[in-house]
Amino acid sequence: MDQQRWQKAMEWPLVVAALVFLVAYAWEVIADLQGSALILAEVIQGLTWALFLLDYGMNLYLAKPRAAWFRSHLFDLAVVVLPMLRPLRALRFVTLLRVLDRTAGVAFRGRITTYVAGAASLLIFVAALAVLDAERPAPGAAIKTLGDALWWAVVTVTTVGYGDEVPITPQGRLIAAALMFCGIALLGIVTATFAAWIIEKIAVQDAAQQAATVAHIKDLEAKIDTLHEMISTLRR
Amino acid sequence: MDQQRWQKAMEWPLVVAALVFLVAYAWEVIADLQGSALILAEVIQGLTWALFLLDYGMNLYLAKPRAAWFRSHLFDLAVVVLPMLRPLRALRFVTLLRVLDRTAGVAFRGRITTYVAGAASLLIFVAALAVLDAERPAPGAAIKTLGDALWWAVVTVTTVGYGDEVPITPQGRLIAAALMFCGIALLGIVTATFAAWIIEKIAVQDAAQQAATVAHIKDLEAKIDTLHEMISTLRR
Amino acid sequence: MDQQRWQKAMEWPLVVAALVFLVAYAWEVIADLQGSALILAEVIQGLTWALFLLDYGMNLYLAKPRAAWFRSHLFDLAVVVLPMLRPLRALRFVTLLRVLDRTAGVAFRGRITTYVAGAASLLIFVAALAVLDAERPAPGAAIKTLGDALWWAVVTVTTVGYGDEVPITPQGRLIAAALMFCGIALLGIVTATFAAWIIEKIAVQDAAQQAATVAHIKDLEAKIDTLHEMISTLRR
Amino acid sequence: MDQQRWQKAMEWPLVVAALVFLVAYAWEVIADLQGSALILAEVIQGLTWALFLLDYGMNLYLAKPRAAWFRSHLFDLAVVVLPMLRPLRALRFVTLLRVLDRTAGVAFRGRITTYVAGAASLLIFVAALAVLDAERPAPGAAIKTLGDALWWAVVTVTTVGYGDEVPITPQGRLIAAALMFCGIALLGIVTATFAAWIIEKIAVQDAAQQAATVAHIKDLEAKIDTLHEMISTLRR
C-alpha cells in the first residue's frame, strides 16, 4: 500500500473522527462535565486523537523518502504530539480545522463566499469553546458562559476588540492571539474577494478595447497560413 | 400574471412600505412610545410587514418550478417569518435593507462611492435603532439614548471598538455581531475601490507599452486580408 | 476676469491663509488662550475665514451657469457657512484640509507613499486639536492635554481603539466619527498600495510570457506592410 | 575600497551585531538587570552600536557624491544618532529591524508568506521588549511582565485593541503608535497577498481566452518572415 492510497482511504474516517472530537469536546466544555461523563468525553477525544496519531505514523511509515517527509512535516508532528501536554490542549483544534478544511475544500470548491462564511463560523465556535475551557476555572475571568465566549470570539475575529471580555490566562491569550491573526486573514480574504470582483466589474466593457487573446492570435495565424499556401501554389 | 410582472409592479410599493416601516419603527424607538401611540406604530409596522409576507406568498405562488424557488429562497422565508417571534424583531431590518438596496442599486448604478456611503449611513442608523430597542429596557445597559446608539454603531462598524458602550443583551449582541461583519465588508469594499483605482492609475502610461487590444488585432487582420486579395489577383 | 483665472490667482493665498489659520487655531487650543490673546487668535482665524467666504462668493459670481455651479457645490457652501455656528467649529478643518490637499497634490504628485504619510500626519494633528478644543471644557472628559489628544487620534485612526481615552461630548464624537472613517480610508489606501505593488511584483518575469503590447503589434504591421509592397512590385 | 565592497563586507558583521544587540537588550529588559550585569549588557549594546555608527561613518566617507548621499540618508543619521538620548532608546530597534530585514530579504526572497510571518514575529517581540522597558518603571502602568508586553503587542498589531493593557508613558505611547502603523501595514500586506492570489485564481482558465503574449507575437512574426522569403524567391 502506498501513501497516496492511504490518504485517500483515510479522508472520510478522519473527517468523521474530527466531527466526533468536536462534538465530544463541545459537550465537555459546554456542559462543564464532571465525574464519569467527563471520563467518557475524554476517552472519546482520546480515541479520535489516537486515529490522528495513527494517521501521522502511517504517513511517516509509507512516505518514500521518509526523512524528507519528516522534515517537511514538522508542523504536523508538533500539532499531533504537543496537545498531550495539558496546557497545549487547544492545539488539537489545529488538526481538527485542517481535516475539516481539506474536505470543505472539496465540497465548496469555487464558491469562495460560502467557504469563507463556513470557515469563519467554525473558527468562531472552536475558538469560543477553547477559550471557555481555558478561562472558566480561572478566578476573576470574564468569560464564564458559552454566550460570553461566542460574543468574545466575534468581537475579536472582526478586530473590533471592545475589551469588555478579555482572556486572562496564558492559554486563553494564546488562543486569542491565534484568533486575531485569523481575523486579519479573514479581513484580507473578504477585501481581496471584493477587490477581485470590483476590478473585474470596472474592466473595460467595449469589446474593441479588451486585451487581445490567444484566440485572436490563432485567427491571425490561420489567415497567414492561407497566404502561405496561396504563395506556394504561385511558385509551382 | 407571471412572477416577473409581479416583481416589477411591487418594486415601488415595497420601497414605500420599507420607508414607512423605517419611519414608524424609528418613531417608536426614539420617542420610546407608550399606550395608544405605541399601538399605532406597531399597527403600521404590522401592515407593512403584511405586505412583505404577501409579496413572499405571491412570489411563491407565481414561481414556475415552485419547489425550486422555495428551496433557493429559504433565507427570504426565514427573514419574513422569524421576526414574528419578538426576540428576533431586529431581523425585520434585513428585509428593509434588501428592499432599499434593490432600489438604491437602480438609482446609483455605477457611482460606487455614493452607494457605499448611502448604504453605510443607512446601516449605522438602522443598527443604532435596533440596538437601542434591545438595550434600553435592560438594567445596567450603557446604550440608553439615540446619540449613544449612533456613537456605538459608528465605533463598531469602523472596527475601532473603544468598548465605552457595549451591548449586554443577547439580542443587542446579535445585532452587534451582524454590524461587525458588515464593518469588515465595508472595510473590504473601501479598500477594494482604492485598489482598483490605484491599479488603474499606475497602469503603464506609455501607449506603446499598453496591452494589445482586439482593435489592434482587427487592424492586422484587415492588412492581411488585403494581402490575400492582392495575391489572389496575381494568380489569376 | 473668468473663474479659472480667479482660482489660479487664489491658489497660493488660500494655502497661506489655511496655514495661518492652522497656526492660530493650534496656538489657541494648545495654549488654552484667555483674554486678549484669545481675541487676537480668534480675529486672525476670522480674517482667514473671511478669505474663504470671499473665495466662495467670487466663485459663485464668476461661474458661468451660476445656478449649476451653486447646485454642484452645496458641500462647499455648507463647509463655509456652517462653522459660523459655534458647535460646528470643527467643520472649518474640512476647508483647511481641502485647500492643503489641493496643493499637496501638486507637490507630491506620483509619490503616493509620501503623500499618504503627510496627509495622515496632518489629519492626526488636526483631529487632535479639534477634539482637545471640544473635550477640554467638558467635566469628566479624559482628553485634557495635547499629548492625550494625539495619542487618542493615533489609536483611533489606526482602528485600534483601546478605549482608554474616549470623547464624551457630541462635538468630540462627531470629530471622532469623521476620523474613524478616515482611518478606514487610510487602511484602504495602504492596502491598495501594497496590493498594486505585489500584483506588479508577481507579474510574470519571463519576457515571452508578458502580455503582447501595442509596440509588438506595430512591429507586425510594419512587416506586413513590407510584404504588401513586395507583392505590389510583383504585380507590376 | 569603494562603498559597494564595504557594504558587501559589512553585511554579515552587521547582522551578527544586530543579533548580539537583540540578545543583550532582551536579557537586560527581561531579567530587569541591576548592578554589574546591567553594566555588562549596556557595554555590549554600546559596542554593537559603535559598529552601526562606524558603518554609517564609513558609508558617508566612501560615498562618491558625499553631499548627495548625506542628504538622501538623513533618516539613517537620525536613527544612528538619536538613540544616544536616553528617552529615544527605542529608536535603536529601527536600525536593528533594517539590518535584519536586509538579510531576511536575501534568505526568503520570493516566499512572501514566510517573510511576513518572520517580520511580524520579530516586530512583536521587539515592540514588547521596548514597551516593557519603557513602562515597567512607571507607577500605575499595566505592562509589568514580558507576558503582558507580548499580549499587548499582539492585541495592538492586529488592531484589535482591547484596552486591558495600555501604555501610559510618552515613550511607551510612541512605540505603540509605531506598532499600530506597522499593524496597518501588516493588514495591508496580508490583504494584498490574498488579493494577488485570488485575482490570479479567478483569471480565465480557458487557454483561448488568455491574453496574447509576446511568445504568440514571435510565432506570428516567424510566419510572416517565411512569407517574406517565399515572395522574395518569387521575384527573382
CSV table of N, CA, C and O in Angstrom, one decimal, chain A residues 115-203:
chain,number,residue,atom,x,y,z
A,115,TYR,N,-17.5,29.3,1.4
A,115,TYR,CA,-16.4,28.6,2.1
A,115,TYR,C,-15.9,29.5,3.2
A,115,TYR,O,-15.6,29.1,4.3
A,116,VAL,N,-15.7,30.8,2.9
A,116,VAL,CA,-15.2,31.7,3.9
A,116,VAL,C,-16.2,31.8,5.1
A,116,VAL,O,-15.8,31.8,6.2
A,117,ALA,N,-17.5,31.9,4.8
A,117,ALA,CA,-18.5,32.0,5.8
A,117,ALA,C,-18.5,30.8,6.7
A,117,ALA,O,-18.5,30.9,7.9
A,118,GLY,N,-18.4,29.6,6.0
A,118,GLY,CA,-18.3,28.4,6.8
A,118,GLY,C,-17.1,28.3,7.7
A,118,GLY,O,-17.1,28.0,8.9
A,119,ALA,N,-15.9,28.6,7.1
A,119,ALA,CA,-14.7,28.6,7.9
A,119,ALA,C,-14.7,29.6,9.0
A,119,ALA,O,-14.3,29.2,10.1
A,120,ALA,N,-15.2,30.8,8.8
A,120,ALA,CA,-15.3,31.8,9.9
A,120,ALA,C,-16.2,31.3,11.0
A,120,ALA,O,-15.9,31.4,12.2
A,121,SER,N,-17.4,30.7,10.6
A,121,SER,CA,-18.3,30.2,11.7
A,121,SER,C,-17.6,29.1,12.5
A,121,SER,O,-17.7,29.2,13.8
A,122,LEU,N,-17.0,28.2,11.9
A,122,LEU,CA,-16.3,27.1,12.6
A,122,LEU,C,-15.2,27.6,13.5
A,122,LEU,O,-15.1,27.2,14.6
A,123,LEU,N,-14.5,28.5,12.9
A,123,LEU,CA,-13.4,29.1,13.7
A,123,LEU,C,-13.9,29.8,14.9
A,123,LEU,O,-13.3,29.7,16.0
A,124,ILE,N,-15.0,30.6,14.8
A,124,ILE,CA,-15.5,31.3,15.9
A,124,ILE,C,-16.0,30.3,17.0
A,124,ILE,O,-15.7,30.5,18.2
A,125,PHE,N,-16.7,29.3,16.6
A,125,PHE,CA,-17.2,28.3,17.5
A,125,PHE,C,-16.1,27.6,18.2
A,125,PHE,O,-16.1,27.5,19.5
A,126,VAL,N,-15.1,27.2,17.5
A,126,VAL,CA,-14.0,26.4,18.1
A,126,VAL,C,-13.2,27.3,19.0
A,126,VAL,O,-12.8,26.9,20.1
A,127,ALA,N,-12.9,28.5,18.6
A,127,ALA,CA,-12.2,29.5,19.5
A,127,ALA,C,-13.0,29.7,20.7
A,127,ALA,O,-12.4,29.8,21.8
A,128,ALA,N,-14.3,29.9,20.6
A,128,ALA,CA,-15.1,30.1,21.8
A,128,ALA,C,-15.0,28.9,22.8
A,128,ALA,O,-14.9,29.1,24.0
A,129,LEU,N,-15.1,27.7,22.2
A,129,LEU,CA,-15.0,26.5,23.1
A,129,LEU,C,-13.7,26.5,23.8
A,129,LEU,O,-13.6,26.3,25.0
A,130,ALA,N,-12.6,26.7,23.0
A,130,ALA,CA,-11.2,26.6,23.6
A,130,ALA,C,-11.0,27.6,24.7
A,130,ALA,O,-10.4,27.3,25.7
A,131,VAL,N,-11.5,28.8,24.4
A,131,VAL,CA,-11.2,29.9,25.4
A,131,VAL,C,-12.1,29.7,26.7
A,131,VAL,O,-11.7,30.0,27.8
A,132,LEU,N,-13.3,29.2,26.4
A,132,LEU,CA,-14.2,28.9,27.6
A,132,LEU,C,-13.5,27.8,28.5
A,132,LEU,O,-13.5,28.0,29.7
A,133,ASP,N,-13.0,26.8,27.8
A,133,ASP,CA,-12.3,25.7,28.5
A,133,ASP,C,-11.1,26.3,29.3
A,133,ASP,O,-10.9,25.8,30.5
A,134,ALA,N,-10.4,27.2,28.7
A,134,ALA,CA,-9.2,27.7,29.4
A,134,ALA,C,-9.5,28.7,30.5
A,134,ALA,O,-8.9,28.8,31.5
A,135,GLU,N,-10.6,29.6,30.3
A,135,GLU,CA,-10.8,30.7,31.2
A,135,GLU,C,-11.7,30.3,32.4
A,135,GLU,O,-11.6,30.9,33.5
A,136,ARG,N,-12.7,29.4,32.2
A,136,ARG,CA,-13.7,29.2,33.2
A,136,ARG,C,-13.1,28.9,34.6
A,136,ARG,O,-13.6,29.4,35.6
A,137,PRO,N,-12.1,28.0,34.7
A,137,PRO,CA,-11.6,27.7,36.0
A,137,PRO,C,-10.8,28.9,36.6
A,137,PRO,O,-10.6,28.9,37.9
A,138,ALA,N,-10.4,29.9,35.8
A,138,ALA,CA,-9.6,31.0,36.4
A,138,ALA,C,-10.4,31.9,37.2
A,138,ALA,O,-11.4,32.4,36.8
A,139,PRO,N,-9.9,32.2,38.5
A,139,PRO,CA,-10.6,33.2,39.3
A,139,PRO,C,-10.5,34.6,38.6
A,139,PRO,O,-9.5,35.0,38.1
A,140,GLY,N,-11.6,35.3,38.6
A,140,GLY,CA,-11.6,36.7,38.1
A,140,GLY,C,-11.8,36.8,36.6
A,140,GLY,O,-11.7,37.8,36.0
A,141,ALA,N,-11.9,35.6,35.9
A,141,ALA,CA,-12.1,35.6,34.4
A,141,ALA,C,-13.4,36.2,34.1
A,141,ALA,O,-14.4,36.0,34.8
A,142,ALA,N,-13.5,36.9,32.9
A,142,ALA,CA,-14.8,37.4,32.5
A,142,ALA,C,-15.6,36.5,31.6
A,142,ALA,O,-16.8,36.6,31.5
A,143,ILE,N,-14.9,35.5,31.0
A,143,ILE,CA,-15.6,34.6,30.1
A,143,ILE,C,-16.0,33.3,30.8
A,143,ILE,O,-15.1,32.5,31.1
A,144,LYS,N,-17.3,33.2,31.2
A,144,LYS,CA,-17.7,32.1,32.0
A,144,LYS,C,-18.8,31.3,31.4
A,144,LYS,O,-19.1,30.2,31.9
A,145,THR,N,-19.5,31.8,30.3
A,145,THR,CA,-20.5,31.0,29.7
A,145,THR,C,-20.2,30.9,28.2
A,145,THR,O,-19.4,31.7,27.6
A,146,LEU,N,-20.9,30.0,27.5
A,146,LEU,CA,-20.7,29.8,26.0
A,146,LEU,C,-21.1,31.1,25.3
A,146,LEU,O,-20.4,31.5,24.4
A,147,GLY,N,-22.2,31.7,25.8
A,147,GLY,CA,-22.6,33.0,25.2
A,147,GLY,C,-21.5,34.1,25.2
A,147,GLY,O,-21.2,34.7,24.2
A,148,ASP,N,-21.0,34.2,26.4
A,148,ASP,CA,-19.9,35.2,26.6
A,148,ASP,C,-18.7,34.8,25.6
A,148,ASP,O,-18.1,35.7,25.0
A,149,ALA,N,-18.4,33.5,25.5
A,149,ALA,CA,-17.2,33.1,24.8
A,149,ALA,C,-17.5,33.4,23.3
A,149,ALA,O,-16.6,33.8,22.6
A,150,LEU,N,-18.7,33.1,22.8
A,150,LEU,CA,-19.0,33.4,21.4
A,150,LEU,C,-19.0,34.9,21.1
A,150,LEU,O,-18.4,35.3,20.1
A,151,TRP,N,-19.6,35.7,22.0
A,151,TRP,CA,-19.5,37.1,21.9
A,151,TRP,C,-18.1,37.6,21.8
A,151,TRP,O,-17.7,38.4,20.9
A,152,TRP,N,-17.2,37.1,22.7
A,152,TRP,CA,-15.8,37.5,22.7
A,152,TRP,C,-15.1,37.1,21.4
A,152,TRP,O,-14.4,37.9,20.8
A,153,ALA,N,-15.5,35.9,20.9
A,153,ALA,CA,-14.8,35.4,19.7
A,153,ALA,C,-15.2,36.3,18.5
A,153,ALA,O,-14.3,36.6,17.6
A,154,VAL,N,-16.5,36.7,18.4
A,154,VAL,CA,-16.9,37.6,17.3
A,154,VAL,C,-16.2,39.0,17.4
A,154,VAL,O,-15.7,39.5,16.4
A,155,VAL,N,-16.2,39.5,18.6
A,155,VAL,CA,-15.6,40.8,18.8
A,155,VAL,C,-14.1,40.8,18.5
A,155,VAL,O,-13.6,41.8,18.0
A,156,THR,N,-13.5,39.6,18.7
A,156,THR,CA,-12.0,39.5,18.5
A,156,THR,C,-11.7,39.3,17.0
A,156,THR,O,-10.8,39.9,16.4
A,157,VAL,N,-12.4,38.4,16.4
A,157,VAL,CA,-12.1,38.0,15.0
A,157,VAL,C,-12.4,39.1,14.0
A,157,VAL,O,-11.7,39.2,13.0
A,158,THR,N,-13.3,40.0,14.4
A,158,THR,CA,-13.6,41.2,13.5
A,158,THR,C,-12.6,42.3,13.8
A,158,THR,O,-12.8,43.4,13.2
A,159,THR,N,-11.7,42.1,14.7
A,159,THR,CA,-10.7,43.1,15.2
A,159,THR,C,-11.4,44.3,15.8
A,159,THR,O,-10.8,45.4,15.9
A,160,VAL,N,-12.7,44.2,16.2
A,160,VAL,CA,-13.3,45.3,16.9
A,160,VAL,C,-12.7,45.5,18.3
A,160,VAL,O,-12.3,46.6,18.7
A,161,GLY,N,-12.6,44.4,19.1
A,161,GLY,CA,-11.9,44.4,20.4
A,161,GLY,C,-12.4,45.4,21.4
A,161,GLY,O,-11.7,46.3,21.8
A,162,TYR,N,-13.7,45.3,21.8
A,162,TYR,CA,-14.2,46.2,22.8
A,162,TYR,C,-13.4,46.2,24.1
A,162,TYR,O,-13.2,47.2,24.7
A,163,GLY,N,-13.0,45.0,24.5
A,163,GLY,CA,-12.3,44.8,25.8
A,163,GLY,C,-13.2,44.6,26.9
A,163,GLY,O,-12.8,44.7,28.1
A,164,ASP,N,-14.5,44.4,26.7
A,164,ASP,CA,-15.4,44.1,27.8
A,164,ASP,C,-15.2,42.7,28.4
A,164,ASP,O,-15.4,42.5,29.6
A,165,GLU,N,-14.7,41.8,27.5
A,165,GLU,CA,-14.4,40.5,28.0
A,165,GLU,C,-13.0,40.1,27.4
A,165,GLU,O,-12.9,40.1,26.1
A,166,VAL,N,-12.0,39.9,28.2
A,166,VAL,CA,-10.7,39.7,27.8
A,166,VAL,C,-10.1,38.4,28.4
A,166,VAL,O,-10.3,38.3,29.7
A,167,PRO,N,-9.5,37.5,27.7
A,167,PRO,CA,-8.9,36.3,28.4
A,167,PRO,C,-7.7,36.8,29.3
A,167,PRO,O,-7.0,37.7,29.0
A,168,ILE,N,-7.6,36.1,30.4
A,168,ILE,CA,-6.5,36.5,31.4
A,168,ILE,C,-5.5,35.3,31.6
A,168,ILE,O,-4.5,35.6,32.3
A,169,THR,N,-5.9,34.1,31.2
A,169,THR,CA,-4.9,33.0,31.4
A,169,THR,C,-4.0,32.9,30.2
A,169,THR,O,-4.3,33.4,29.1
A,170,PRO,N,-2.7,32.4,30.4
A,170,PRO,CA,-1.8,32.3,29.3
A,170,PRO,C,-2.4,31.5,28.1
A,170,PRO,O,-2.3,31.9,27.0
A,171,GLN,N,-3.1,30.4,28.4
A,171,GLN,CA,-3.7,29.6,27.4
A,171,GLN,C,-4.7,30.3,26.6
A,171,GLN,O,-4.8,30.3,25.4
A,172,GLY,N,-5.6,31.0,27.4
A,172,GLY,CA,-6.7,31.8,26.7
A,172,GLY,C,-6.1,32.9,25.8
A,172,GLY,O,-6.6,33.1,24.7
A,173,ARG,N,-5.0,33.5,26.2
A,173,ARG,CA,-4.3,34.5,25.4
A,173,ARG,C,-3.7,34.0,24.2
A,173,ARG,O,-3.7,34.6,23.1
A,174,LEU,N,-3.1,32.7,24.3
A,174,LEU,CA,-2.6,32.1,23.1
A,174,LEU,C,-3.7,31.9,22.1
A,174,LEU,O,-3.5,32.1,20.9
A,175,ILE,N,-4.8,31.3,22.5
A,175,ILE,CA,-5.9,31.1,21.6
A,175,ILE,C,-6.4,32.4,21.0
A,175,ILE,O,-6.7,32.5,19.8
A,176,ALA,N,-6.5,33.5,21.9
A,176,ALA,CA,-6.9,34.8,21.4
A,176,ALA,C,-5.9,35.3,20.3
A,176,ALA,O,-6.4,35.8,19.3
A,177,ALA,N,-4.6,35.1,20.5
A,177,ALA,CA,-3.6,35.6,19.6
A,177,ALA,C,-3.8,34.9,18.2
A,177,ALA,O,-3.8,35.5,17.2
A,178,ALA,N,-4.1,33.6,18.3
A,178,ALA,CA,-4.3,32.8,17.0
A,178,ALA,C,-5.5,33.3,16.3
A,178,ALA,O,-5.6,33.5,15.1
A,179,LEU,N,-6.6,33.6,17.1
A,179,LEU,CA,-7.8,34.1,16.6
A,179,LEU,C,-7.7,35.5,15.9
A,179,LEU,O,-8.2,35.7,14.9
A,180,MET,N,-6.8,36.3,16.5
A,180,MET,CA,-6.6,37.7,16.0
A,180,MET,C,-5.9,37.6,14.6
A,180,MET,O,-6.3,38.3,13.7
A,181,PHE,N,-4.9,36.7,14.5
A,181,PHE,CA,-4.3,36.6,13.2
A,181,PHE,C,-5.2,36.0,12.2
A,181,PHE,O,-5.2,36.4,11.0
A,182,CYS,N,-6.1,35.1,12.6
A,182,CYS,CA,-7.1,34.6,11.7
A,182,CYS,C,-8.0,35.7,11.3
A,182,CYS,O,-8.5,35.8,10.2
A,183,GLY,N,-8.3,36.6,12.2
A,183,GLY,CA,-9.2,37.8,11.9
A,183,GLY,C,-8.6,38.6,10.8
A,183,GLY,O,-9.2,39.1,9.9
A,184,ILE,N,-7.2,38.8,10.9
A,184,ILE,CA,-6.5,39.6,9.9
A,184,ILE,C,-6.6,38.9,8.6
A,184,ILE,O,-6.9,39.5,7.5
A,185,ALA,N,-6.5,37.6,8.6
A,185,ALA,CA,-6.6,36.8,7.4
A,185,ALA,C,-8.0,36.9,6.8
A,185,ALA,O,-8.2,37.0,5.6
A,186,LEU,N,-9.0,36.8,7.7
A,186,LEU,CA,-10.4,36.9,7.3
A,186,LEU,C,-10.6,38.3,6.6
A,186,LEU,O,-11.2,38.3,5.5
A,187,LEU,N,-10.2,39.3,7.3
A,187,LEU,CA,-10.3,40.7,6.7
A,187,LEU,C,-9.6,40.7,5.3
A,187,LEU,O,-10.2,41.2,4.3
A,188,GLY,N,-8.5,40.1,5.2
A,188,GLY,CA,-7.7,40.1,4.0
A,188,GLY,C,-8.5,39.3,2.9
A,188,GLY,O,-8.6,39.8,1.7
A,189,ILE,N,-9.1,38.2,3.2
A,189,ILE,CA,-9.8,37.4,2.2
A,189,ILE,C,-11.0,38.1,1.7
A,189,ILE,O,-11.3,38.2,0.5
A,190,VAL,N,-11.8,38.7,2.7
A,190,VAL,CA,-13.0,39.5,2.3
A,190,VAL,C,-12.7,40.6,1.4
A,190,VAL,O,-13.3,40.8,0.3
A,191,THR,N,-11.6,41.4,1.8
A,191,THR,CA,-11.2,42.5,1.0
A,191,THR,C,-10.8,42.1,-0.4
A,191,THR,O,-11.2,42.7,-1.4
A,192,ALA,N,-10.0,41.0,-0.4
A,192,ALA,CA,-9.4,40.6,-1.7
A,192,ALA,C,-10.5,40.1,-2.6
A,192,ALA,O,-10.5,40.3,-3.8
A,193,THR,N,-11.6,39.4,-2.0
A,193,THR,CA,-12.7,39.0,-2.9
A,193,THR,C,-13.4,40.1,-3.5
A,193,THR,O,-13.7,40.1,-4.7
A,194,PHE,N,-13.7,41.2,-2.6
A,194,PHE,CA,-14.3,42.4,-3.2
A,194,PHE,C,-13.4,43.0,-4.2
A,194,PHE,O,-13.9,43.5,-5.3
A,195,ALA,N,-12.1,43.1,-4.0
A,195,ALA,CA,-11.2,43.7,-4.9
A,195,ALA,C,-11.2,43.0,-6.2
A,195,ALA,O,-11.3,43.7,-7.3
A,196,ALA,N,-11.2,41.7,-6.2
A,196,ALA,CA,-11.2,40.9,-7.4
A,196,ALA,C,-12.5,41.2,-8.2
A,196,ALA,O,-12.5,41.3,-9.4
A,197,TRP,N,-13.6,41.3,-7.4
A,197,TRP,CA,-14.9,41.5,-8.0
A,197,TRP,C,-15.0,42.9,-8.7
A,197,TRP,O,-15.5,43.0,-9.8
A,198,ILE,N,-14.5,43.9,-7.9
A,198,ILE,CA,-14.6,45.3,-8.4
A,198,ILE,C,-13.7,45.5,-9.7
A,198,ILE,O,-14.1,46.0,-10.7
A,199,ILE,N,-12.5,44.9,-9.6
A,199,ILE,CA,-11.5,45.1,-10.7
A,199,ILE,C,-12.1,44.4,-11.9
A,199,ILE,O,-12.0,45.0,-13.0
A,200,GLU,N,-12.8,43.3,-11.7
A,200,GLU,CA,-13.4,42.6,-12.9
A,200,GLU,C,-14.6,43.5,-13.4
A,200,GLU,O,-14.7,43.6,-14.6
A,201,LYS,N,-15.4,44.1,-12.5
A,201,LYS,CA,-16.5,44.9,-12.9
A,201,LYS,C,-16.1,46.1,-13.7
A,201,LYS,O,-16.7,46.5,-14.7
A,202,ILE,N,-15.0,46.8,-13.2
A,202,ILE,CA,-14.6,48.1,-13.9
A,202,ILE,C,-13.7,47.8,-15.1
A,202,ILE,O,-13.3,48.8,-15.8
A,203,ALA,N,-13.5,46.5,-15.4
A,203,ALA,CA,-12.7,46.2,-16.6
A,203,ALA,C,-13.4,46.8,-17.8
A,203,ALA,O,-14.6,46.8,-17.9
